[in-house]
Amino acid sequence: MNQIHTTFREARLRHNITLSLLIKDTNIDPRAVILLDQQNQGTPEHIDQLLASLSRLSGTEYSRRTKNIHAITFKLHPDYESITPDQLAAVLRCSDDE
């Protein structure tokens, strides 16, 4: 049986999981969540935390070990500044609405 390989964002959307749910579940910097979702990059620690959260919230195991998420770039110093204040505000605004 062929394993389905998908991006983090595709898996998140397939399971109807919002960015604000991930932010609340992981309690990590919202910019790290947005960066992985939109640009497929993050620190190894944040990526592992977000994959674990996606697994908990979806009921499907996602991890580096299962290799069912692709196109992730591990960076020691991700470019959090690439997340605009408007992007951050929009995600946080959605968090307040839930």
C-alpha positions as a Python dict, from the first residue, in 0.01 Angstrom:
ca = {
    (1, 'M'): (0, 0, 0),
    (2, 'N'): (137, 342, -94),
    (3, 'Q'): (175, 591, 187),
    (4, 'I'): (23, 933, 125),
    (5, 'H'): (278, 1214, 154),
    (6, 'T'): (137, 1557, 217),
    (7, 'T'): (246, 1895, 346),
    (8, 'F'): (171, 2004, 700),
    (9, 'R'): (-88, 2252, 574),
    (10, 'E'): (-264, 1994, 354),
    (11, 'A'): (-288, 1752, 648),
    (12, 'R'): (-412, 2027, 880),
    (13, 'L'): (-682, 2132, 636),
    (14, 'R'): (-785, 1771, 565),
    (15, 'H'): (-862, 1730, 935),
    (16, 'N'): (-1027, 2075, 968),
    (17, 'I'): (-774, 2188, 1229),
    (18, 'T'): (-731, 2563, 1262),
    (19, 'L'): (-406, 2745, 1328),
    (20, 'S'): (-555, 2879, 1648),
    (21, 'L'): (-623, 2523, 1771),
    (22, 'L'): (-258, 2436, 1711),
    (23, 'I'): (-144, 2752, 1888),
    (24, 'K'): (-361, 2674, 2190),
    (25, 'D'): (-259, 2307, 2196),
    (26, 'T'): (115, 2369, 2172),
    (27, 'N'): (147, 2706, 2345),
    (28, 'I'): (436, 2800, 2116),
    (29, 'D'): (499, 3128, 1938),
    (30, 'P'): (216, 3179, 1686),
    (31, 'R'): (475, 3286, 1428),
    (32, 'A'): (628, 2935, 1446),
    (33, 'V'): (289, 2782, 1370),
    (34, 'I'): (226, 3016, 1077),
    (35, 'L'): (579, 2963, 942),
    (36, 'L'): (542, 2585, 931),
    (37, 'D'): (193, 2611, 785),
    (38, 'Q'): (276, 2863, 513),
    (39, 'Q'): (646, 2811, 442),
    (40, 'N'): (709, 2450, 559),
    (41, 'Q'): (994, 2548, 787),
    (42, 'G'): (1075, 2563, 1155),
    (43, 'T'): (1308, 2452, 1428),
    (44, 'P'): (1328, 2077, 1490),
    (45, 'E'): (1166, 2129, 1833),
    (46, 'H'): (873, 2332, 1695),
    (47, 'I'): (821, 2091, 1406),
    (48, 'D'): (809, 1794, 1643),
    (49, 'Q'): (568, 1977, 1875),
    (50, 'L'): (339, 2075, 1588),
    (51, 'L'): (341, 1725, 1436),
    (52, 'A'): (254, 1582, 1779),
    (53, 'S'): (-27, 1835, 1815),
    (54, 'L'): (-158, 1757, 1467),
    (55, 'S'): (-154, 1389, 1562),
    (56, 'R'): (-345, 1448, 1887),
    (57, 'L'): (-604, 1672, 1727),
    (58, 'S'): (-657, 1458, 1415),
    (59, 'G'): (-628, 1107, 1556),
    (60, 'T'): (-375, 1026, 1280),
    (61, 'E'): (-7, 983, 1357),
    (62, 'Y'): (216, 1244, 1195),
    (63, 'S'): (586, 1249, 1278),
    (64, 'R'): (932, 1244, 1130),
    (65, 'R'): (939, 871, 1198),
    (66, 'T'): (625, 797, 995),
    (67, 'K'): (753, 1011, 708),
    (68, 'N'): (398, 1100, 601),
    (69, 'I'): (460, 1475, 593),
    (70, 'H'): (695, 1605, 326),
    (71, 'A'): (859, 1930, 219),
    (72, 'I'): (960, 2040, 570),
    (73, 'T'): (1280, 2238, 610),
    (74, 'F'): (1452, 2226, 948),
    (75, 'K'): (1618, 2555, 1043),
    (76, 'L'): (1803, 2648, 1357),
    (77, 'H'): (1706, 3013, 1308),
    (78, 'P'): (1380, 3034, 1109),
    (79, 'D'): (1284, 3369, 962),
    (80, 'Y'): (1005, 3464, 1202),
    (81, 'E'): (1029, 3820, 1073),
    (82, 'S'): (883, 3700, 742),
    (83, 'I'): (548, 3668, 921),
    (84, 'T'): (386, 4007, 882),
    (85, 'P'): (206, 4177, 1169),
    (86, 'D'): (-115, 4151, 962),
    (87, 'Q'): (-78, 3772, 929),
    (88, 'L'): (-14, 3737, 1300),
    (89, 'A'): (-307, 3963, 1391),
    (90, 'A'): (-542, 3770, 1162),
    (91, 'V'): (-452, 3437, 1326),
    (92, 'L'): (-477, 3579, 1677),
    (93, 'R'): (-810, 3743, 1591),
    (94, 'C'): (-943, 3403, 1482),
    (95, 'S'): (-821, 3259, 1813),
    (96, 'D'): (-1024, 3516, 2003),
    (97, 'D'): (-1337, 3427, 1803),
    (98, 'E'): (-1325, 3059, 1900),
}
